[in-house]
Amino acid sequence: KADVRLTEIVSTIQKEQNEIIRAHLKQPILVQGAAGSGKTTIALHRISYFLYTMGEHFKPEKLMILAPNNLFIQYIGDVLPELGVDRICQTTFEQYVQQALKLKLTVTTQTDLLEQILESSSQLSDEQLSIIQHKGTLFYKDVMDRIVNREIERISALFTDVFIEKYRIIKGSHLKKLFLVEFAYMPIEKRLERIQKVIQTEVKRKTKAVLHALKTKYDDTIERALNGMRDAEKRKRVVTKYLDERDERMPKIEREAKSTTRQYMSRFSKTKVKQLYRDFVTSHEQLHELIPEWGYAEVETFLKMHKKEKLSTDDLAAILYLHARIKGISDEWKMQVVFIDEVQDYSIIQLAALKE
């Protein structure tokens, strides 16, 4: 039943092609070859072999093919069902980022950029070329890390002690340590979600302890007044005072406890990653602060290149990287295995973002 294009490999397959298809499934593999040498066909059969071998422990939806364009996706869309792997995610890098992050952006792809350069009568300046090159490297990833670290510093300064009435429930220094050390492996907003749960648990536990201690204290005080005061009028005043104080104070503590976590966490606003990046690429101050390696000319060229809303593929990669570090990627768009066709056309920051 297979398409002719796929039956050919059975009769013509070479030893090294067969080895690539069946190579170890838990390590990265890079396939190089001349145009028309069958790399894509081998990749499709490797996908089929992967799912056949790992099918019991692996959902096809967690495997993604990143194609260079939609024409390629149409081709593999015809071929893949014949291999029984039609449930896998087939998309381009630009489409993946926009879907995973729920963004709508106008993007200048690498192909668009090359066409603009070739069709343009005026050549790009050395500064423009330098910035385009910089944005595709690990240097630009380091700049994104500086933005993330700035966010971490800003948020960590907001931690203070948590109180209910005059009782300290949890130290701010402990919460700060959780944020900076214990939960450092998580995206920033996931750390805050975990800290919120810690506060909720502590508030619930300590509120019970505070109420119990207060009740015991008031009961003891009232008991002493009842048994130790001979003056009936004075005894009545004292007992009434402490009963009223207890009946007002304890419910008030209970009410305060219910809103303590919410009020404390309200200081941590959600980050709008797209706006964060947009502010960075259009701000003199931020560029000078975050990229001290650049001089005046480079900063001015960079700002000029980012005046319009249109972003490049590398900008999209930077936003994906920031989103992964700050918010995390939703489970639906987390992949376990990725096949990339024409990977030599990807910049380093694209690969770094995908890895993150």
mmCIF file of C-alpha atoms in Angstrom:
data_model
loop_
_atom_site.group_PDB
_atom_site.id
_atom_site.type_symbol
_atom_site.label_atom_id
_atom_site.label_comp_id
_atom_site.label_asym_id
_atom_site.label_seq_id
_atom_site.Cartn_x
_atom_site.Cartn_y
_atom_site.Cartn_z
ATOM 1 C CA LYS A 1 0.000 0.000 0.000
ATOM 2 C CA ALA A 2 2.993 2.309 0.396
ATOM 3 C CA ASP A 3 3.693 5.192 -1.956
ATOM 4 C CA VAL A 4 6.231 4.487 -4.718
ATOM 5 C CA ARG A 5 8.654 6.960 -3.147
ATOM 6 C CA LEU A 6 8.770 4.818 -0.029
ATOM 7 C CA THR A 7 8.972 1.365 -1.576
ATOM 8 C CA GLU A 8 12.138 2.397 -3.429
ATOM 9 C CA ILE A 9 14.161 2.580 -0.218
ATOM 10 C CA VAL A 10 13.555 -1.093 0.530
ATOM 11 C CA SER A 11 15.246 -2.177 -2.679
ATOM 12 C CA THR A 12 17.946 0.488 -2.818
ATOM 13 C CA ILE A 13 18.831 1.085 0.826
ATOM 14 C CA GLN A 14 22.548 1.306 1.594
ATOM 15 C CA LYS A 15 24.192 -0.151 4.708
ATOM 16 C CA GLU A 16 24.972 3.273 6.240
ATOM 17 C CA GLN A 17 21.424 4.508 5.475
ATOM 18 C CA ASN A 18 20.014 1.496 7.302
ATOM 19 C CA GLU A 19 22.341 2.230 10.229
ATOM 20 C CA ILE A 20 21.034 5.817 10.416
ATOM 21 C CA ILE A 21 17.397 4.653 10.424
ATOM 22 C CA ARG A 22 18.111 2.174 13.229
ATOM 23 C CA ALA A 23 20.704 4.201 15.169
ATOM 24 C CA HIS A 24 20.398 4.506 18.965
ATOM 25 C CA LEU A 25 17.144 6.314 19.733
ATOM 26 C CA LYS A 26 18.247 8.186 22.865
ATOM 27 C CA GLN A 27 21.035 10.315 21.451
ATOM 28 C CA PRO A 28 21.140 13.256 19.039
ATOM 29 C CA ILE A 29 22.050 12.364 15.475
ATOM 30 C CA LEU A 30 23.156 14.652 12.645
ATOM 31 C CA VAL A 31 22.727 13.409 9.062
ATOM 32 C CA GLN A 32 24.762 15.079 6.346
ATOM 33 C CA GLY A 33 24.600 14.428 2.627
ATOM 34 C CA ALA A 34 24.338 16.035 -0.797
ATOM 35 C CA ALA A 35 21.010 17.228 -2.177
ATOM 36 C CA GLY A 36 18.941 14.297 -3.425
ATOM 37 C CA SER A 37 20.896 11.708 -1.426
ATOM 38 C CA GLY A 38 17.772 10.599 0.458
ATOM 39 C CA LYS A 39 18.243 12.365 3.816
ATOM 40 C CA THR A 40 14.557 13.252 4.186
ATOM 41 C CA THR A 41 13.371 9.790 3.167
ATOM 42 C CA ILE A 42 15.751 8.253 5.708
ATOM 43 C CA ALA A 43 14.495 10.688 8.373
ATOM 44 C CA LEU A 44 10.868 9.702 7.701
ATOM 45 C CA HIS A 45 11.720 6.009 7.980
ATOM 46 C CA ARG A 46 13.682 6.710 11.168
ATOM 47 C CA ILE A 47 10.538 8.358 12.593
ATOM 48 C CA SER A 48 8.513 5.293 11.647
ATOM 49 C CA TYR A 49 11.144 3.007 13.197
ATOM 50 C CA PHE A 50 11.249 5.172 16.329
ATOM 51 C CA LEU A 51 7.483 4.989 16.868
ATOM 52 C CA TYR A 52 7.398 1.267 16.044
ATOM 53 C CA THR A 53 10.141 0.586 18.596
ATOM 54 C CA MET A 54 9.030 3.054 21.289
ATOM 55 C CA GLY A 55 5.294 3.028 20.561
ATOM 56 C CA GLU A 56 4.208 1.535 23.877
ATOM 57 C CA HIS A 57 6.009 4.235 25.885
ATOM 58 C CA PHE A 58 5.667 7.227 23.571
ATOM 59 C CA LYS A 59 2.845 9.401 22.228
ATOM 60 C CA PRO A 60 3.276 10.393 18.563
ATOM 61 C CA GLU A 61 2.057 13.905 19.463
ATOM 62 C CA LYS A 62 5.273 14.346 21.458
ATOM 63 C CA LEU A 63 7.361 13.992 18.300
ATOM 64 C CA MET A 64 7.771 17.056 16.105
ATOM 65 C CA ILE A 65 9.122 17.588 12.602
ATOM 66 C CA LEU A 66 10.343 21.132 11.964
ATOM 67 C CA ALA A 67 10.212 21.743 8.231
ATOM 68 C CA PRO A 68 11.708 24.640 6.256
ATOM 69 C CA ASN A 69 8.358 25.646 4.688
ATOM 70 C CA ASN A 70 4.728 24.645 4.176
ATOM 71 C CA LEU A 71 5.462 23.039 0.810
ATOM 72 C CA PHE A 72 7.705 20.539 2.593
ATOM 73 C CA ILE A 73 4.967 19.918 5.187
ATOM 74 C CA GLN A 74 2.518 19.087 2.381
ATOM 75 C CA TYR A 75 5.007 16.555 1.010
ATOM 76 C CA ILE A 76 5.634 14.816 4.317
ATOM 77 C CA GLY A 77 1.902 15.054 5.089
ATOM 78 C CA ASP A 78 1.291 12.795 2.077
ATOM 79 C CA VAL A 79 4.075 10.402 2.989
ATOM 80 C CA LEU A 80 3.736 10.066 6.771
ATOM 81 C CA PRO A 81 0.256 8.468 6.927
ATOM 82 C CA GLU A 82 1.639 5.647 4.756
ATOM 83 C CA LEU A 83 4.161 5.067 7.544
ATOM 84 C CA GLY A 84 1.453 5.163 10.234
ATOM 85 C CA VAL A 85 2.736 8.318 11.926
ATOM 86 C CA ASP A 86 0.132 10.901 10.934
ATOM 87 C CA ARG A 87 -0.425 12.092 14.555
ATOM 88 C CA ILE A 88 2.985 13.713 14.899
ATOM 89 C CA CYS A 89 3.374 17.509 14.975
ATOM 90 C CA GLN A 90 4.477 18.872 11.575
ATOM 91 C CA THR A 91 5.251 22.582 11.480
ATOM 92 C CA THR A 92 7.815 25.282 10.762
ATOM 93 C CA PHE A 93 9.891 26.977 13.444
ATOM 94 C CA GLU A 94 7.975 30.247 13.060
ATOM 95 C CA GLN A 95 4.580 28.521 13.280
ATOM 96 C CA TYR A 96 5.653 26.435 16.281
ATOM 97 C CA VAL A 97 6.767 29.479 18.291
ATOM 98 C CA GLN A 98 3.622 31.484 17.533
ATOM 99 C CA GLN A 99 1.308 28.554 18.345
ATOM 100 C CA ALA A 100 3.176 27.513 21.495
ATOM 101 C CA LEU A 101 3.280 31.079 22.849
ATOM 102 C CA LYS A 102 -0.163 32.097 21.495
ATOM 103 C CA LEU A 103 1.330 35.015 19.568
ATOM 104 C CA LYS A 104 0.341 36.800 16.391
ATOM 105 C CA LEU A 105 3.371 38.470 14.886
ATOM 106 C CA THR A 106 4.574 39.566 11.475
ATOM 107 C CA VAL A 107 7.850 37.731 10.971
ATOM 108 C CA THR A 108 10.575 38.220 8.385
ATOM 109 C CA THR A 109 11.882 34.681 7.828
ATOM 110 C CA GLN A 110 15.483 33.926 6.835
ATOM 111 C CA THR A 111 14.260 33.330 3.258
ATOM 112 C CA ASP A 112 12.417 36.684 3.215
ATOM 113 C CA LEU A 113 15.546 38.413 4.497
ATOM 114 C CA LEU A 114 17.750 36.851 1.802
ATOM 115 C CA GLU A 115 15.258 37.851 -0.905
ATOM 116 C CA GLN A 116 15.195 41.434 0.401
ATOM 117 C CA ILE A 117 18.997 41.600 0.338
ATOM 118 C CA LEU A 118 19.214 40.122 -3.189
ATOM 119 C CA GLU A 119 16.433 42.317 -4.610
ATOM 120 C CA SER A 120 17.513 45.512 -2.862
ATOM 121 C CA SER A 121 19.590 47.982 -4.835
ATOM 122 C CA SER A 122 21.204 49.247 -1.637
ATOM 123 C CA GLN A 123 23.388 46.786 0.230
ATOM 124 C CA LEU A 124 23.207 46.295 3.993
ATOM 125 C CA SER A 125 25.833 48.221 5.922
ATOM 126 C CA ASP A 126 28.588 46.466 7.837
ATOM 127 C CA GLU A 127 26.849 47.461 11.105
ATOM 128 C CA GLN A 128 23.548 45.924 9.966
ATOM 129 C CA LEU A 129 25.255 42.710 8.870
ATOM 130 C CA SER A 130 27.136 42.572 12.165
ATOM 131 C CA ILE A 131 23.907 42.883 14.171
ATOM 132 C CA ILE A 132 22.127 40.239 12.068
ATOM 133 C CA GLN A 133 25.076 37.922 12.746
ATOM 134 C CA HIS A 134 25.172 38.758 16.467
ATOM 135 C CA LYS A 135 21.477 37.983 16.904
ATOM 136 C CA GLY A 136 21.948 34.436 15.680
ATOM 137 C CA THR A 137 24.713 33.545 18.140
ATOM 138 C CA LEU A 138 25.098 32.448 21.754
ATOM 139 C CA PHE A 139 26.099 36.048 22.506
ATOM 140 C CA TYR A 140 22.489 37.095 21.950
ATOM 141 C CA LYS A 141 21.333 34.201 24.126
ATOM 142 C CA ASP A 142 23.629 35.581 26.856
ATOM 143 C CA VAL A 143 21.921 38.962 26.439
ATOM 144 C CA MET A 144 18.534 37.239 26.923
ATOM 145 C CA ASP A 145 19.975 35.643 30.083
ATOM 146 C CA ARG A 146 20.883 39.134 31.309
ATOM 147 C CA ILE A 147 17.248 40.179 30.820
ATOM 148 C CA VAL A 148 16.097 37.112 32.759
ATOM 149 C CA ASN A 149 18.604 37.761 35.549
ATOM 150 C CA ARG A 150 17.411 41.364 35.774
ATOM 151 C CA GLU A 151 13.851 40.041 36.230
ATOM 152 C CA ILE A 152 15.082 37.605 38.891
ATOM 153 C CA GLU A 153 16.818 40.439 40.796
ATOM 154 C CA ARG A 154 13.719 42.644 40.558
ATOM 155 C CA ILE A 155 11.427 39.904 41.864
ATOM 156 C CA SER A 156 13.776 38.681 44.614
ATOM 157 C CA ALA A 157 13.821 42.215 46.099
ATOM 158 C CA LEU A 158 10.053 41.977 46.679
ATOM 159 C CA PHE A 159 10.207 39.176 49.270
ATOM 160 C CA THR A 160 9.361 40.247 52.824
ATOM 161 C CA ASP A 161 8.147 38.429 55.946
ATOM 162 C CA VAL A 162 4.584 37.102 55.852
ATOM 163 C CA PHE A 163 2.465 38.219 58.817
ATOM 164 C CA ILE A 164 -1.010 37.507 60.110
ATOM 165 C CA GLU A 165 -1.850 40.212 62.609
ATOM 166 C CA LYS A 166 1.422 40.575 64.587
ATOM 167 C CA TYR A 167 2.469 36.935 64.092
ATOM 168 C CA ARG A 168 5.215 36.176 61.564
ATOM 169 C CA ILE A 169 4.127 33.164 59.536
ATOM 170 C CA ILE A 170 7.195 32.768 57.319
ATOM 171 C CA LYS A 171 10.450 34.708 56.855
ATOM 172 C CA GLY A 172 11.027 36.647 53.659
ATOM 173 C CA SER A 173 14.632 35.405 53.599
ATOM 174 C CA HIS A 174 13.366 31.817 53.449
ATOM 175 C CA LEU A 175 11.021 32.597 50.534
ATOM 176 C CA LYS A 176 13.856 34.417 48.750
ATOM 177 C CA LYS A 177 16.102 31.361 49.150
ATOM 178 C CA LEU A 178 13.372 29.138 47.729
ATOM 179 C CA PHE A 179 13.066 31.480 44.746
ATOM 180 C CA LEU A 180 16.805 31.892 44.076
ATOM 181 C CA VAL A 181 18.164 28.469 45.064
ATOM 182 C CA GLU A 182 15.713 25.653 45.749
ATOM 183 C CA PHE A 183 13.440 26.352 42.765
ATOM 184 C CA ALA A 184 16.138 27.796 40.484
ATOM 185 C CA TYR A 185 15.688 24.939 37.986
ATOM 186 C CA MET A 186 12.149 26.182 37.191
ATOM 187 C CA PRO A 187 10.916 29.096 35.040
ATOM 188 C CA ILE A 188 10.409 32.272 37.098
ATOM 189 C CA GLU A 189 6.607 32.206 37.179
ATOM 190 C CA LYS A 190 6.547 28.482 38.007
ATOM 191 C CA ARG A 191 8.805 29.253 40.999
ATOM 192 C CA LEU A 192 6.292 31.848 42.179
ATOM 193 C CA GLU A 193 3.430 29.374 41.797
ATOM 194 C CA ARG A 194 5.355 26.887 43.972
ATOM 195 C CA ILE A 195 6.106 29.612 46.544
ATOM 196 C CA GLN A 196 2.407 30.506 46.647
ATOM 197 C CA LYS A 197 1.617 26.909 47.600
ATOM 198 C CA VAL A 198 4.316 26.998 50.302
ATOM 199 C CA ILE A 199 2.786 30.167 51.773
ATOM 200 C CA GLN A 200 -0.738 28.695 51.620
ATOM 201 C CA THR A 201 0.413 25.583 53.476
ATOM 202 C CA GLU A 202 2.292 27.564 56.128
ATOM 203 C CA VAL A 203 -0.573 30.041 56.625
ATOM 204 C CA LYS A 204 -3.017 27.179 57.118
ATOM 205 C CA ARG A 205 -0.736 25.323 59.539
ATOM 206 C CA LYS A 206 0.420 28.350 61.540
ATOM 207 C CA THR A 207 -3.049 29.912 61.721
ATOM 208 C CA LYS A 208 -4.294 26.803 63.490
ATOM 209 C CA ALA A 209 -1.364 27.014 65.909
ATOM 210 C CA VAL A 210 -1.933 30.754 66.551
ATOM 211 C CA LEU A 211 -5.664 30.275 67.149
ATOM 212 C CA HIS A 212 -5.017 27.356 69.466
ATOM 213 C CA ALA A 213 -2.412 29.380 71.440
ATOM 214 C CA LEU A 214 -4.711 32.398 71.673
ATOM 215 C CA LYS A 215 -7.687 30.314 72.796
ATOM 216 C CA THR A 216 -5.542 28.683 75.482
ATOM 217 C CA LYS A 217 -4.233 32.106 76.586
ATOM 218 C CA TYR A 218 -7.725 33.638 76.812
ATOM 219 C CA ASP A 219 -9.162 30.557 78.543
ATOM 220 C CA ASP A 220 -6.371 30.679 81.135
ATOM 221 C CA THR A 221 -6.811 34.435 81.688
ATOM 222 C CA ILE A 222 -10.581 34.122 82.079
ATOM 223 C CA GLU A 223 -10.154 31.125 84.385
ATOM 224 C CA ARG A 224 -7.771 33.099 86.620
ATOM 225 C CA ALA A 225 -10.169 36.032 86.740
ATOM 226 C CA LEU A 226 -13.103 33.805 87.659
ATOM 227 C CA ASN A 227 -11.201 32.005 90.411
ATOM 228 C CA GLY A 228 -8.884 34.735 91.654
ATOM 229 C CA MET A 229 -11.008 37.865 91.885
ATOM 230 C CA ARG A 230 -13.266 38.400 94.883
ATOM 231 C CA ASP A 231 -14.789 41.639 93.669
ATOM 232 C CA ALA A 232 -17.783 40.426 91.620
ATOM 233 C CA GLU A 233 -18.193 43.661 89.665
ATOM 234 C CA LYS A 234 -14.515 43.842 88.727
ATOM 235 C CA ARG A 235 -14.486 40.106 87.912
ATOM 236 C CA LYS A 236 -17.443 40.595 85.576
ATOM 237 C CA ARG A 237 -15.754 43.530 83.802
ATOM 238 C CA VAL A 238 -12.485 41.640 83.319
ATOM 239 C CA VAL A 239 -14.141 38.428 82.122
ATOM 240 C CA THR A 240 -16.436 40.332 79.760
ATOM 241 C CA LYS A 241 -13.476 42.315 78.377
ATOM 242 C CA TYR A 242 -11.445 39.188 77.571
ATOM 243 C CA LEU A 243 -14.443 37.297 76.180
ATOM 244 C CA ASP A 244 -15.251 40.217 73.856
ATOM 245 C CA GLU A 245 -11.603 40.567 72.837
ATOM 246 C CA ARG A 246 -11.343 36.827 72.115
ATOM 247 C CA ASP A 247 -14.606 36.753 70.141
ATOM 248 C CA GLU A 248 -13.487 39.721 68.020
ATOM 249 C CA ARG A 249 -9.820 38.895 67.569
ATOM 250 C CA MET A 250 -9.956 35.197 66.671
ATOM 251 C CA PRO A 251 -12.514 35.494 63.799
ATOM 252 C CA LYS A 252 -10.543 38.505 62.535
ATOM 253 C CA ILE A 253 -7.373 36.376 62.371
ATOM 254 C CA GLU A 254 -9.291 33.642 60.540
ATOM 255 C CA ARG A 255 -10.586 36.166 57.975
ATOM 256 C CA GLU A 256 -7.129 37.686 57.519
ATOM 257 C CA ALA A 257 -5.612 34.240 57.004
ATOM 258 C CA LYS A 258 -7.963 33.561 54.080
ATOM 259 C CA SER A 259 -6.640 36.545 52.119
ATOM 260 C CA THR A 260 -3.012 36.588 53.333
ATOM 261 C CA THR A 261 -1.554 34.516 50.480
ATOM 262 C CA ARG A 262 -3.493 36.335 47.773
ATOM 263 C CA GLN A 263 -2.536 39.764 49.090
ATOM 264 C CA TYR A 264 1.118 38.797 49.506
ATOM 265 C CA MET A 265 1.371 37.329 45.975
ATOM 266 C CA SER A 266 -0.335 40.367 44.395
ATOM 267 C CA ARG A 267 3.050 42.173 44.418
ATOM 268 C CA PHE A 268 4.331 39.721 41.768
ATOM 269 C CA SER A 269 2.758 40.797 38.481
ATOM 270 C CA LYS A 270 2.797 38.508 35.437
ATOM 271 C CA THR A 271 5.432 39.324 32.824
ATOM 272 C CA LYS A 272 4.339 40.102 29.273
ATOM 273 C CA VAL A 273 7.272 38.553 27.437
ATOM 274 C CA LYS A 274 6.521 40.042 24.028
ATOM 275 C CA GLN A 275 6.344 43.536 25.571
ATOM 276 C CA LEU A 276 9.477 42.867 27.639
ATOM 277 C CA TYR A 277 11.392 42.050 24.443
ATOM 278 C CA ARG A 278 9.845 44.959 22.544
ATOM 279 C CA ASP A 279 10.871 47.377 25.310
ATOM 280 C CA PHE A 280 14.410 46.000 25.183
ATOM 281 C CA VAL A 281 14.914 46.348 21.401
ATOM 282 C CA THR A 282 13.554 49.926 21.345
ATOM 283 C CA SER A 283 15.262 51.393 24.435
ATOM 284 C CA HIS A 284 18.585 53.270 24.430
ATOM 285 C CA GLU A 285 18.878 52.823 28.198
ATOM 286 C CA GLN A 286 18.274 49.072 28.221
ATOM 287 C CA LEU A 287 20.640 48.434 25.315
ATOM 288 C CA HIS A 288 23.451 50.378 26.992
ATOM 289 C CA GLU A 289 22.744 48.609 30.300
ATOM 290 C CA LEU A 290 22.382 45.060 28.958
ATOM 291 C CA ILE A 291 24.907 45.169 26.083
ATOM 292 C CA PRO A 292 27.831 47.261 27.373
ATOM 293 C CA GLU A 293 30.006 45.592 24.698
ATOM 294 C CA TRP A 294 28.299 47.689 22.012
ATOM 295 C CA GLY A 295 29.287 51.221 21.121
ATOM 296 C CA TYR A 296 27.079 54.141 20.087
ATOM 297 C CA ALA A 297 26.997 53.192 16.367
ATOM 298 C CA GLU A 298 25.915 49.605 17.030
ATOM 299 C CA VAL A 299 23.162 50.676 19.451
ATOM 300 C CA GLU A 300 21.819 53.255 16.964
ATOM 301 C CA THR A 301 21.853 50.734 14.109
ATOM 302 C CA PHE A 302 20.098 48.145 16.288
ATOM 303 C CA LEU A 303 17.363 50.657 17.262
ATOM 304 C CA LYS A 304 16.876 51.696 13.633
ATOM 305 C CA MET A 305 16.457 48.051 12.584
ATOM 306 C CA HIS A 306 13.726 47.533 15.212
ATOM 307 C CA LYS A 307 11.591 50.608 14.596
ATOM 308 C CA LYS A 308 8.889 48.621 12.796
ATOM 309 C CA GLU A 309 6.800 45.867 14.396
ATOM 310 C CA LYS A 310 8.120 43.213 12.009
ATOM 311 C CA LEU A 311 10.470 40.755 13.729
ATOM 312 C CA SER A 312 13.032 38.324 12.320
ATOM 313 C CA THR A 313 13.196 34.577 12.978
ATOM 314 C CA ASP A 314 16.031 35.229 15.447
ATOM 315 C CA ASP A 315 13.823 37.717 17.316
ATOM 316 C CA LEU A 316 11.206 34.975 17.500
ATOM 317 C CA ALA A 317 13.854 32.592 18.869
ATOM 318 C CA ALA A 318 14.835 35.171 21.508
ATOM 319 C CA ILE A 319 11.181 35.566 22.551
ATOM 320 C CA LEU A 320 10.789 31.762 22.749
ATOM 321 C CA TYR A 321 13.913 31.578 24.933
ATOM 322 C CA LEU A 322 12.666 34.346 27.245
ATOM 323 C CA HIS A 323 9.222 32.748 27.458
ATOM 324 C CA ALA A 324 10.728 29.353 28.352
ATOM 325 C CA ARG A 325 12.908 30.926 31.082
ATOM 326 C CA ILE A 326 10.215 33.215 32.508
ATOM 327 C CA LYS A 327 6.875 31.457 31.985
ATOM 328 C CA GLY A 328 7.691 27.967 30.783
ATOM 329 C CA ILE A 329 6.120 26.191 27.815
ATOM 330 C CA SER A 330 2.686 24.575 28.181
ATOM 331 C CA ASP A 331 2.688 20.761 28.296
ATOM 332 C CA GLU A 332 0.829 20.598 24.975
ATOM 333 C CA TRP A 333 3.820 22.134 23.189
ATOM 334 C CA LYS A 334 6.598 20.345 25.061
ATOM 335 C CA MET A 335 8.215 17.800 22.735
ATOM 336 C CA GLN A 336 10.334 14.801 23.601
ATOM 337 C CA VAL A 337 11.819 14.183 20.164
ATOM 338 C CA VAL A 338 12.426 16.733 17.408
ATOM 339 C CA PHE A 339 13.423 16.115 13.787
ATOM 340 C CA ILE A 340 14.737 19.227 12.011
ATOM 341 C CA ASP A 341 15.034 19.292 8.233
ATOM 342 C CA GLU A 342 17.700 21.648 6.796
ATOM 343 C CA VAL A 343 19.121 22.281 10.268
ATOM 344 C CA GLN A 344 22.149 24.024 8.765
ATOM 345 C CA ASP A 345 19.849 26.999 8.066
ATOM 346 C CA TYR A 346 19.053 27.415 11.780
ATOM 347 C CA SER A 347 20.944 29.965 13.839
ATOM 348 C CA ILE A 348 22.514 28.951 17.138
ATOM 349 C CA ILE A 349 19.944 30.947 19.115
ATOM 350 C CA GLN A 350 17.100 29.065 17.408
ATOM 351 C CA LEU A 351 18.601 25.771 18.546
ATOM 352 C CA ALA A 352 19.324 27.140 22.029
ATOM 353 C CA ALA A 353 15.711 28.312 22.343
ATOM 354 C CA LEU A 354 14.367 24.928 21.213
ATOM 355 C CA LYS A 355 16.675 23.174 23.678
ATOM 356 C CA GLU A 356 15.402 25.402 26.511
#
